[in-house]
Amino acid sequence: MQCWFTENQSPDLRISCRVKKVLHQERSEFQEIAVYDTGQYGRLLALDDVIMTTDRDEFVYHEMMAHVPLVTHPNPKRVLVIGGGDGGVVREVIKHPVEEVHLCEIDGRVIEVCKEYFPAISAGYKDPRVRIHVADGIEFVRQRKGQFDVIIVDSTDPVGPAEGLFREEFYRSVSKALAPEGLFVGQTESPFFNGDLIKSIHEGLNRIFPVVRLYLANIPTYPGGLWSISMGSKQADPLSADLKRAEGLKTRYYSAEVHRGCFALPLFVKQLISPGTPRA
Ligand code: SPD
């Protein structure tokens, strides 16, 4: 009998893939954690039945979450990753000459499961610059002032424990936790299915940060494929970043060319964040 993993992407849409083997299933204090060996995507990590990452396309998301902010900041030394317990963003961050990378993940079981089933994604945990905090990211950020050059919010969707990571109040704490030249990025969901959320996040970010940008990446296993990442920066603008540092990185998706191109937004996305944009 064939076995399928199905993600309910919206009340009217499901995406499925064939499962060759269920490798792991458990209920942690926070969520249902599952790892499947799939026919199409290699290993797949699901939290509460939502796809977080897969062997096949993880590099797109993790590279874009890490390298766009780290190349934009003129000299990033102290980096904080909130969420991201699989370790994929950390693995990309340590490709830069940073001094410290702090990972704050609320669910320690995600870290342990990923170390066991996704060794290539979680490989960065072995780097001596990485410090792991199993804690609530909202509280963690609230207690830090002016400490980080770059903060990366690699959250789950805005339901359950991650809901607060999409609120203006949280972005204000992020701004306070950043050094004077600091900047942050957060994953901000699908422009097709979460337009209202993206719009309200950007209204909030514009009230907090002098530079606010949105960029896109293609992630086949996320709803709609087209995924948004938002940036709030105190000074540096990704559109005028020195892209020489992008050239030496060992990546598969991100490049200087992609850095420039990912800020070119389709009209319907531009209209979400700049309501005055004229229609074609
Ligand atoms: N719809 C799923 C969005 C999940 C974003 N975070 C994934 C974590 C990968 N490191």
PDB file of C-alpha atoms and ligand atoms in Angstrom:
ATOM      1  CA  MET A   1       0.000   0.000   0.000  1.00  0.00           C
ATOM      2  CA  GLN A   2       1.308   3.482  -0.891  1.00  0.00           C
ATOM      3  CA  CYS A   3       1.798   6.018   1.889  1.00  0.00           C
ATOM      4  CA  TRP A   4       1.463   9.797   1.285  1.00  0.00           C
ATOM      5  CA  PHE A   5       2.378  12.914   3.245  1.00  0.00           C
ATOM      6  CA  THR A   6      -0.234  15.625   2.756  1.00  0.00           C
ATOM      7  CA  GLU A   7       0.074  19.236   3.807  1.00  0.00           C
ATOM      8  CA  ASN A   8      -3.148  21.237   4.067  1.00  0.00           C
ATOM      9  CA  GLN A   9      -1.859  24.436   2.523  1.00  0.00           C
ATOM     10  CA  SER A  10      -5.189  26.234   2.866  1.00  0.00           C
ATOM     11  CA  PRO A  11      -8.775  25.037   3.466  1.00  0.00           C
ATOM     12  CA  ASP A  12      -9.053  24.509  -0.303  1.00  0.00           C
ATOM     13  CA  LEU A  13      -5.577  23.287  -1.240  1.00  0.00           C
ATOM     14  CA  ARG A  14      -3.479  20.247  -0.380  1.00  0.00           C
ATOM     15  CA  ILE A  15      -0.022  19.246  -1.531  1.00  0.00           C
ATOM     16  CA  SER A  16       1.063  15.625  -1.302  1.00  0.00           C
ATOM     17  CA  CYS A  17       4.123  13.559  -1.927  1.00  0.00           C
ATOM     18  CA  ARG A  18       4.735   9.843  -1.737  1.00  0.00           C
ATOM     19  CA  VAL A  19       6.468   8.612   1.369  1.00  0.00           C
ATOM     20  CA  LYS A  20       8.911   5.734   0.986  1.00  0.00           C
ATOM     21  CA  LYS A  21       9.448   5.415   4.727  1.00  0.00           C
ATOM     22  CA  VAL A  22       8.400   7.192   7.908  1.00  0.00           C
ATOM     23  CA  LEU A  23      11.751   7.770   9.626  1.00  0.00           C
ATOM     24  CA  HIS A  24      10.615   9.546  12.773  1.00  0.00           C
ATOM     25  CA  GLN A  25       7.440  10.740  14.494  1.00  0.00           C
ATOM     26  CA  GLU A  26       7.046  12.248  17.953  1.00  0.00           C
ATOM     27  CA  ARG A  27       4.997  14.786  19.869  1.00  0.00           C
ATOM     28  CA  SER A  28       7.307  17.262  21.605  1.00  0.00           C
ATOM     29  CA  GLU A  29       6.199  19.775  24.216  1.00  0.00           C
ATOM     30  CA  PHE A  30       5.333  22.169  21.377  1.00  0.00           C
ATOM     31  CA  GLN A  31       4.425  20.237  18.239  1.00  0.00           C
ATOM     32  CA  GLU A  32       4.298  17.070  16.171  1.00  0.00           C
ATOM     33  CA  ILE A  33       7.748  16.440  14.649  1.00  0.00           C
ATOM     34  CA  ALA A  34       7.992  14.087  11.668  1.00  0.00           C
ATOM     35  CA  VAL A  35      10.708  13.067   9.219  1.00  0.00           C
ATOM     36  CA  TYR A  36       9.803  11.233   6.026  1.00  0.00           C
ATOM     37  CA  ASP A  37      11.897   9.688   3.298  1.00  0.00           C
ATOM     38  CA  THR A  38      10.041  10.825   0.169  1.00  0.00           C
ATOM     39  CA  GLY A  39      10.232   9.790  -3.462  1.00  0.00           C
ATOM     40  CA  GLN A  40      10.600  13.305  -4.827  1.00  0.00           C
ATOM     41  CA  TYR A  41      12.242  15.504  -2.187  1.00  0.00           C
ATOM     42  CA  GLY A  42      14.581  13.188  -0.282  1.00  0.00           C
ATOM     43  CA  ARG A  43      14.126  13.595   3.476  1.00  0.00           C
ATOM     44  CA  LEU A  44      11.345  15.959   4.525  1.00  0.00           C
ATOM     45  CA  LEU A  45      10.891  17.623   7.931  1.00  0.00           C
ATOM     46  CA  ALA A  46       7.311  18.451   8.919  1.00  0.00           C
ATOM     47  CA  LEU A  47       6.185  20.269  12.047  1.00  0.00           C
ATOM     48  CA  ASP A  48       2.474  19.913  12.810  1.00  0.00           C
ATOM     49  CA  ASP A  49       2.094  18.489   9.277  1.00  0.00           C
ATOM     50  CA  VAL A  50       3.554  21.595   7.613  1.00  0.00           C
ATOM     51  CA  ILE A  51       6.667  21.200   5.446  1.00  0.00           C
ATOM     52  CA  MET A  52       9.654  22.984   6.992  1.00  0.00           C
ATOM     53  CA  THR A  53      12.462  21.773   4.804  1.00  0.00           C
ATOM     54  CA  THR A  54      13.470  19.038   2.390  1.00  0.00           C
ATOM     55  CA  ASP A  55      16.818  17.717   1.178  1.00  0.00           C
ATOM     56  CA  ARG A  56      15.934  18.749  -2.380  1.00  0.00           C
ATOM     57  CA  ASP A  57      15.180  22.466  -2.002  1.00  0.00           C
ATOM     58  CA  GLU A  58      16.475  23.498   1.460  1.00  0.00           C
ATOM     59  CA  PHE A  59      19.455  25.362   0.022  1.00  0.00           C
ATOM     60  CA  VAL A  60      17.260  27.999  -1.619  1.00  0.00           C
ATOM     61  CA  TYR A  61      15.566  29.120   1.591  1.00  0.00           C
ATOM     62  CA  HIS A  62      18.600  28.834   3.857  1.00  0.00           C
ATOM     63  CA  GLU A  63      20.968  30.670   1.498  1.00  0.00           C
ATOM     64  CA  MET A  64      18.489  33.479   0.891  1.00  0.00           C
ATOM     65  CA  MET A  65      17.705  33.897   4.588  1.00  0.00           C
ATOM     66  CA  ALA A  66      21.410  34.157   5.469  1.00  0.00           C
ATOM     67  CA  HIS A  67      23.415  35.704   2.642  1.00  0.00           C
ATOM     68  CA  VAL A  68      21.174  38.611   1.650  1.00  0.00           C
ATOM     69  CA  PRO A  69      21.344  40.199   5.150  1.00  0.00           C
ATOM     70  CA  LEU A  70      24.977  39.234   5.800  1.00  0.00           C
ATOM     71  CA  VAL A  71      26.194  40.713   2.530  1.00  0.00           C
ATOM     72  CA  THR A  72      24.037  43.814   3.083  1.00  0.00           C
ATOM     73  CA  HIS A  73      25.553  44.538   6.517  1.00  0.00           C
ATOM     74  CA  PRO A  74      28.998  46.155   6.029  1.00  0.00           C
ATOM     75  CA  ASN A  75      30.737  44.120   8.766  1.00  0.00           C
ATOM     76  CA  PRO A  76      28.566  41.520  10.533  1.00  0.00           C
ATOM     77  CA  LYS A  77      30.209  39.967  13.599  1.00  0.00           C
ATOM     78  CA  ARG A  78      27.391  38.960  15.953  1.00  0.00           C
ATOM     79  CA  VAL A  79      24.418  37.146  14.490  1.00  0.00           C
ATOM     80  CA  LEU A  80      21.227  35.835  16.108  1.00  0.00           C
ATOM     81  CA  VAL A  81      18.995  33.232  14.451  1.00  0.00           C
ATOM     82  CA  ILE A  82      15.538  32.832  15.971  1.00  0.00           C
ATOM     83  CA  GLY A  83      13.842  29.500  15.225  1.00  0.00           C
ATOM     84  CA  GLY A  84      15.673  27.590  12.510  1.00  0.00           C
ATOM     85  CA  GLY A  85      16.282  24.533  14.707  1.00  0.00           C
ATOM     86  CA  ASP A  86      17.164  22.406  11.676  1.00  0.00           C
ATOM     87  CA  GLY A  87      20.420  24.404  11.481  1.00  0.00           C
ATOM     88  CA  GLY A  88      20.209  25.323   7.787  1.00  0.00           C
ATOM     89  CA  VAL A  89      20.469  29.090   8.327  1.00  0.00           C
ATOM     90  CA  VAL A  90      23.328  28.618  10.808  1.00  0.00           C
ATOM     91  CA  ARG A  91      25.212  26.487   8.258  1.00  0.00           C
ATOM     92  CA  GLU A  92      25.027  29.392   5.783  1.00  0.00           C
ATOM     93  CA  VAL A  93      25.825  32.133   8.339  1.00  0.00           C
ATOM     94  CA  ILE A  94      29.135  30.503   9.295  1.00  0.00           C
ATOM     95  CA  LYS A  95      30.328  30.790   5.691  1.00  0.00           C
ATOM     96  CA  HIS A  96      30.938  34.446   6.648  1.00  0.00           C
ATOM     97  CA  PRO A  97      33.772  35.652   8.922  1.00  0.00           C
ATOM     98  CA  VAL A  98      31.387  36.243  11.838  1.00  0.00           C
ATOM     99  CA  GLU A  99      32.539  35.961  15.460  1.00  0.00           C
ATOM    100  CA  GLU A 100      29.414  34.594  17.158  1.00  0.00           C
ATOM    101  CA  VAL A 101      26.233  32.945  15.968  1.00  0.00           C
ATOM    102  CA  HIS A 102      23.478  32.494  18.543  1.00  0.00           C
ATOM    103  CA  LEU A 103      20.585  30.188  17.702  1.00  0.00           C
ATOM    104  CA  CYS A 104      17.456  30.582  19.825  1.00  0.00           C
ATOM    105  CA  GLU A 105      15.019  27.729  19.173  1.00  0.00           C
ATOM    106  CA  ILE A 106      11.987  27.131  21.382  1.00  0.00           C
ATOM    107  CA  ASP A 107      11.874  23.360  20.753  1.00  0.00           C
ATOM    108  CA  GLY A 108      15.099  21.539  21.617  1.00  0.00           C
ATOM    109  CA  ARG A 109      13.705  18.322  20.141  1.00  0.00           C
ATOM    110  CA  VAL A 110      13.747  19.863  16.634  1.00  0.00           C
ATOM    111  CA  ILE A 111      17.497  20.435  17.014  1.00  0.00           C
ATOM    112  CA  GLU A 112      18.131  16.860  18.167  1.00  0.00           C
ATOM    113  CA  VAL A 113      15.932  15.246  15.500  1.00  0.00           C
ATOM    114  CA  CYS A 114      17.612  17.296  12.759  1.00  0.00           C
ATOM    115  CA  LYS A 115      21.102  16.422  13.986  1.00  0.00           C
ATOM    116  CA  GLU A 116      20.126  12.766  13.590  1.00  0.00           C
ATOM    117  CA  TYR A 117      18.182  12.839  10.302  1.00  0.00           C
ATOM    118  CA  PHE A 118      19.573  15.887   8.465  1.00  0.00           C
ATOM    119  CA  PRO A 119      23.342  15.777   9.057  1.00  0.00           C
ATOM    120  CA  ALA A 120      24.124  17.944   6.026  1.00  0.00           C
ATOM    121  CA  ILE A 121      21.656  20.673   7.044  1.00  0.00           C
ATOM    122  CA  SER A 122      22.663  20.696  10.719  1.00  0.00           C
ATOM    123  CA  ALA A 123      26.422  20.426  10.062  1.00  0.00           C
ATOM    124  CA  GLY A 124      27.041  23.992  11.276  1.00  0.00           C
ATOM    125  CA  TYR A 125      26.238  23.083  14.878  1.00  0.00           C
ATOM    126  CA  LYS A 126      29.781  21.714  15.194  1.00  0.00           C
ATOM    127  CA  ASP A 127      31.317  25.162  14.562  1.00  0.00           C
ATOM    128  CA  PRO A 128      32.806  26.654  17.777  1.00  0.00           C
ATOM    129  CA  ARG A 129      31.291  30.070  16.998  1.00  0.00           C
ATOM    130  CA  VAL A 130      27.752  28.654  17.354  1.00  0.00           C
ATOM    131  CA  ARG A 131      25.903  28.913  20.683  1.00  0.00           C
ATOM    132  CA  ILE A 132      22.525  27.253  21.122  1.00  0.00           C
ATOM    133  CA  HIS A 133      19.798  28.620  23.398  1.00  0.00           C
ATOM    134  CA  VAL A 134      16.669  26.526  23.850  1.00  0.00           C
ATOM    135  CA  ALA A 135      14.297  29.349  24.737  1.00  0.00           C
ATOM    136  CA  ASP A 136      11.386  31.474  23.588  1.00  0.00           C
ATOM    137  CA  GLY A 137      12.719  33.839  20.900  1.00  0.00           C
ATOM    138  CA  ILE A 138      10.344  36.653  21.875  1.00  0.00           C
ATOM    139  CA  GLU A 139      11.594  36.697  25.461  1.00  0.00           C
ATOM    140  CA  PHE A 140      15.231  36.182  24.390  1.00  0.00           C
ATOM    141  CA  VAL A 141      15.152  39.217  22.113  1.00  0.00           C
ATOM    142  CA  ARG A 142      13.329  41.344  24.696  1.00  0.00           C
ATOM    143  CA  GLN A 143      16.231  40.861  27.114  1.00  0.00           C
ATOM    144  CA  ARG A 144      18.995  41.905  24.678  1.00  0.00           C
ATOM    145  CA  LYS A 145      19.882  45.515  23.864  1.00  0.00           C
ATOM    146  CA  GLY A 146      22.144  46.673  21.021  1.00  0.00           C
ATOM    147  CA  GLN A 147      23.920  43.313  20.844  1.00  0.00           C
ATOM    148  CA  PHE A 148      23.502  41.934  17.342  1.00  0.00           C
ATOM    149  CA  ASP A 149      24.558  43.091  13.892  1.00  0.00           C
ATOM    150  CA  VAL A 150      22.117  40.787  12.132  1.00  0.00           C
ATOM    151  CA  ILE A 151      19.004  38.996  13.402  1.00  0.00           C
ATOM    152  CA  ILE A 152      17.397  36.303  11.225  1.00  0.00           C
ATOM    153  CA  VAL A 153      13.894  35.095  12.097  1.00  0.00           C
ATOM    154  CA  ASP A 154      13.481  31.609  10.618  1.00  0.00           C
ATOM    155  CA  SER A 155      10.061  30.843  12.023  1.00  0.00           C
ATOM    156  CA  THR A 156       7.246  28.424  11.310  1.00  0.00           C
ATOM    157  CA  ASP A 157       3.970  29.838   9.964  1.00  0.00           C
ATOM    158  CA  PRO A 158       2.164  32.504  12.049  1.00  0.00           C
ATOM    159  CA  VAL A 159       0.053  30.071  14.077  1.00  0.00           C
ATOM    160  CA  GLY A 160       0.775  28.612  17.516  1.00  0.00           C
ATOM    161  CA  PRO A 161       4.138  29.431  19.122  1.00  0.00           C
ATOM    162  CA  ALA A 162       5.381  31.489  16.120  1.00  0.00           C
ATOM    163  CA  GLU A 163       2.412  33.875  15.972  1.00  0.00           C
ATOM    164  CA  GLY A 164       4.140  36.525  18.104  1.00  0.00           C
ATOM    165  CA  LEU A 165       7.137  36.556  15.746  1.00  0.00           C
ATOM    166  CA  PHE A 166       5.010  38.353  13.126  1.00  0.00           C
ATOM    167  CA  ARG A 167       3.827  41.191  15.406  1.00  0.00           C
ATOM    168  CA  GLU A 168       4.934  44.829  15.399  1.00  0.00           C
ATOM    169  CA  GLU A 169       5.734  44.629  19.119  1.00  0.00           C
ATOM    170  CA  PHE A 170       8.264  41.866  18.389  1.00  0.00           C
ATOM    171  CA  TYR A 171       9.864  43.873  15.563  1.00  0.00           C
ATOM    172  CA  ARG A 172      10.309  46.763  18.044  1.00  0.00           C
ATOM    173  CA  SER A 173      12.193  44.431  20.406  1.00  0.00           C
ATOM    174  CA  VAL A 174      14.273  43.208  17.443  1.00  0.00           C
ATOM    175  CA  SER A 175      15.192  46.790  16.605  1.00  0.00           C
ATOM    176  CA  LYS A 176      16.297  47.397  20.235  1.00  0.00           C
ATOM    177  CA  ALA A 177      18.378  44.189  20.232  1.00  0.00           C
ATOM    178  CA  LEU A 178      20.249  45.364  17.124  1.00  0.00           C
ATOM    179  CA  ALA A 179      23.452  47.419  17.161  1.00  0.00           C
ATOM    180  CA  PRO A 180      23.278  50.931  15.570  1.00  0.00           C
ATOM    181  CA  GLU A 181      24.077  49.618  12.056  1.00  0.00           C
ATOM    182  CA  GLY A 182      22.021  46.453  12.545  1.00  0.00           C
ATOM    183  CA  LEU A 183      19.431  44.839  10.342  1.00  0.00           C
ATOM    184  CA  PHE A 184      17.035  41.926  10.473  1.00  0.00           C
ATOM    185  CA  VAL A 185      15.227  39.603   8.072  1.00  0.00           C
ATOM    186  CA  GLY A 186      12.252  37.334   8.664  1.00  0.00           C
ATOM    187  CA  GLN A 187      10.425  34.841   6.511  1.00  0.00           C
ATOM    188  CA  THR A 188       7.059  36.431   5.688  1.00  0.00           C
ATOM    189  CA  GLU A 189       5.137  33.721   3.855  1.00  0.00           C
ATOM    190  CA  SER A 190       3.468  33.545   0.434  1.00  0.00           C
ATOM    191  CA  PRO A 191       2.579  36.653  -1.578  1.00  0.00           C
ATOM    192  CA  PHE A 192      -0.204  34.599  -3.202  1.00  0.00           C
ATOM    193  CA  PHE A 193      -1.865  33.338  -0.021  1.00  0.00           C
ATOM    194  CA  ASN A 194      -0.717  35.752   2.708  1.00  0.00           C
ATOM    195  CA  GLY A 195      -0.935  39.156   1.019  1.00  0.00           C
ATOM    196  CA  ASP A 196      -2.768  40.801   3.939  1.00  0.00           C
ATOM    197  CA  LEU A 197      -0.127  39.586   6.380  1.00  0.00           C
ATOM    198  CA  ILE A 198       2.744  40.895   4.221  1.00  0.00           C
ATOM    199  CA  LYS A 199       0.963  44.236   3.875  1.00  0.00           C
ATOM    200  CA  SER A 200       0.461  44.646   7.619  1.00  0.00           C
ATOM    201  CA  ILE A 201       4.016  43.497   8.442  1.00  0.00           C
ATOM    202  CA  HIS A 202       5.395  46.142   6.092  1.00  0.00           C
ATOM    203  CA  GLU A 203       3.170  48.859   7.553  1.00  0.00           C
ATOM    204  CA  GLY A 204       4.645  47.978  10.962  1.00  0.00           C
ATOM    205  CA  LEU A 205       8.245  47.756   9.741  1.00  0.00           C
ATOM    206  CA  ASN A 206       7.947  51.157   8.071  1.00  0.00           C
ATOM    207  CA  ARG A 207       7.061  52.636  11.469  1.00  0.00           C
ATOM    208  CA  ILE A 208      10.234  51.164  13.009  1.00  0.00           C
ATOM    209  CA  PHE A 209      13.080  50.944  10.461  1.00  0.00           C
ATOM    210  CA  PRO A 210      14.440  53.632   8.091  1.00  0.00           C
ATOM    211  CA  VAL A 211      15.108  51.006   5.384  1.00  0.00           C
ATOM    212  CA  VAL A 212      12.471  48.349   4.669  1.00  0.00           C
ATOM    213  CA  ARG A 213      12.700  45.902   1.759  1.00  0.00           C
ATOM    214  CA  LEU A 214      11.044  42.719   0.569  1.00  0.00           C
ATOM    215  CA  TYR A 215      12.671  40.061  -1.575  1.00  0.00           C
ATOM    216  CA  LEU A 216      11.602  36.766  -3.095  1.00  0.00           C
ATOM    217  CA  ALA A 217      12.871  33.234  -3.544  1.00  0.00           C
ATOM    218  CA  ASN A 218      11.465  30.168  -5.293  1.00  0.00           C
ATOM    219  CA  ILE A 219      10.861  27.346  -2.864  1.00  0.00           C
ATOM    220  CA  PRO A 220       8.988  24.463  -4.518  1.00  0.00           C
ATOM    221  CA  THR A 221       7.737  22.864  -1.281  1.00  0.00           C
ATOM    222  CA  TYR A 222       6.218  26.028   0.235  1.00  0.00           C
ATOM    223  CA  PRO A 223       2.660  27.051  -0.692  1.00  0.00           C
ATOM    224  CA  GLY A 224       2.629  28.697  -4.110  1.00  0.00           C
ATOM    225  CA  GLY A 225       6.388  28.257  -4.566  1.00  0.00           C
ATOM    226  CA  LEU A 226       7.077  31.987  -4.489  1.00  0.00           C
ATOM    227  CA  TRP A 227       8.194  32.978  -0.969  1.00  0.00           C
ATOM    228  CA  SER A 228       8.746  36.366   0.646  1.00  0.00           C
ATOM    229  CA  ILE A 229      11.460  37.500   3.043  1.00  0.00           C
ATOM    230  CA  SER A 230      11.267  40.947   4.648  1.00  0.00           C
ATOM    231  CA  MET A 231      14.117  43.132   5.837  1.00  0.00           C
ATOM    232  CA  GLY A 232      14.205  46.015   8.299  1.00  0.00           C
ATOM    233  CA  SER A 233      17.507  47.880   8.519  1.00  0.00           C
ATOM    234  CA  LYS A 234      18.779  50.792  10.587  1.00  0.00           C
ATOM    235  CA  GLN A 235      21.233  52.000   7.902  1.00  0.00           C
ATOM    236  CA  ALA A 236      22.447  49.598   5.230  1.00  0.00           C
ATOM    237  CA  ASP A 237      20.348  49.212   2.113  1.00  0.00           C
ATOM    238  CA  PRO A 238      20.552  45.846   0.297  1.00  0.00           C
ATOM    239  CA  LEU A 239      20.071  47.677  -2.995  1.00  0.00           C
ATOM    240  CA  SER A 240      23.398  49.455  -2.592  1.00  0.00           C
ATOM    241  CA  ALA A 241      25.339  46.625  -0.911  1.00  0.00           C
ATOM    242  CA  ASP A 242      28.929  45.954  -1.941  1.00  0.00           C
ATOM    243  CA  LEU A 243      28.418  42.621  -3.684  1.00  0.00           C
ATOM    244  CA  LYS A 244      32.083  41.635  -3.843  1.00  0.00           C
ATOM    245  CA  ARG A 245      31.517  39.551  -0.692  1.00  0.00           C
ATOM    246  CA  ALA A 246      28.741  37.651  -2.468  1.00  0.00           C
ATOM    247  CA  GLU A 247      31.130  36.430  -5.124  1.00  0.00           C
ATOM    248  CA  GLY A 248      33.387  34.245  -2.956  1.00  0.00           C
ATOM    249  CA  LEU A 249      30.600  32.311  -1.225  1.00  0.00           C
ATOM    250  CA  LYS A 250      30.088  28.598  -1.855  1.00  0.00           C
ATOM    251  CA  THR A 251      26.378  28.539  -2.715  1.00  0.00           C
ATOM    252  CA  ARG A 252      23.936  26.925  -5.142  1.00  0.00           C
ATOM    253  CA  TYR A 253      21.203  29.596  -5.398  1.00  0.00           C
ATOM    254  CA  TYR A 254      22.486  32.881  -3.988  1.00  0.00           C
ATOM    255  CA  SER A 255      24.919  34.969  -6.042  1.00  0.00           C
ATOM    256  CA  ALA A 256      25.611  38.663  -6.604  1.00  0.00           C
ATOM    257  CA  GLU A 257      23.237  38.501  -9.561  1.00  0.00           C
ATOM    258  CA  VAL A 258      20.487  36.861  -7.486  1.00  0.00           C
ATOM    259  CA  HIS A 259      21.049  39.461  -4.729  1.00  0.00           C
ATOM    260  CA  ARG A 260      20.301  42.224  -7.226  1.00  0.00           C
ATOM    261  CA  GLY A 261      17.448  40.357  -8.899  1.00  0.00           C
ATOM    262  CA  CYS A 262      15.535  39.150  -5.839  1.00  0.00           C
ATOM    263  CA  PHE A 263      14.395  42.704  -5.043  1.00  0.00           C
ATOM    264  CA  ALA A 264      12.732  43.047  -8.458  1.00  0.00           C
ATOM    265  CA  LEU A 265       9.127  42.438  -7.452  1.00  0.00           C
ATOM    266  CA  PRO A 266       6.222  41.340  -9.622  1.00  0.00           C
ATOM    267  CA  LEU A 267       3.637  44.118  -9.738  1.00  0.00           C
ATOM    268  CA  PHE A 268       1.091  42.380  -7.497  1.00  0.00           C
ATOM    269  CA  VAL A 269       3.747  41.972  -4.778  1.00  0.00           C
ATOM    270  CA  LYS A 270       4.912  45.576  -5.103  1.00  0.00           C
ATOM    271  CA  GLN A 271       1.317  46.709  -4.695  1.00  0.00           C
ATOM    272  CA  LEU A 272       1.091  44.857  -1.374  1.00  0.00           C
ATOM    273  CA  ILE A 273       3.929  46.825   0.176  1.00  0.00           C
ATOM    274  CA  SER A 274       3.653  50.122  -1.750  1.00  0.00           C
ATOM    275  CA  PRO A 275      -0.087  50.681  -2.168  1.00  0.00           C
ATOM    276  CA  GLY A 276       0.506  53.708  -4.441  1.00  0.00           C
ATOM    277  CA  THR A 277       2.126  51.541  -7.155  1.00  0.00           C
ATOM    278  CA  PRO A 278       0.155  52.094 -10.354  1.00  0.00           C
ATOM    279  CA  ARG A 279      -1.517  49.080 -11.947  1.00  0.00           C
ATOM    280  CA  ALA A 280      -0.348  48.102 -15.425  1.00  0.00           C
TER     281      ALA A 280
HETATM  282  N1  SPD B   1       5.181  27.246   5.299  1.00  0.00           N
HETATM  283  C1  SPD B   1       6.405  26.864   5.930  1.00  0.00           C
HETATM  284  C2  SPD B   1       7.299  28.018   6.284  1.00  0.00           C
HETATM  285  C3  SPD B   1       8.448  27.529   7.085  1.00  0.00           C
HETATM  286  C4  SPD B   1       9.561  28.499   7.197  1.00  0.00           C
HETATM  287  N2  SPD B   1      10.620  28.035   8.070  1.00  0.00           N
HETATM  288  C5  SPD B   1      11.198  26.814   7.715  1.00  0.00           C
HETATM  289  C6  SPD B   1      12.366  26.422   8.545  1.00  0.00           C
HETATM  290  C7  SPD B   1      13.511  25.980   7.697  1.00  0.00           C
HETATM  291  N3  SPD B   1      14.752  26.211   8.313  1.00  0.00           N
END
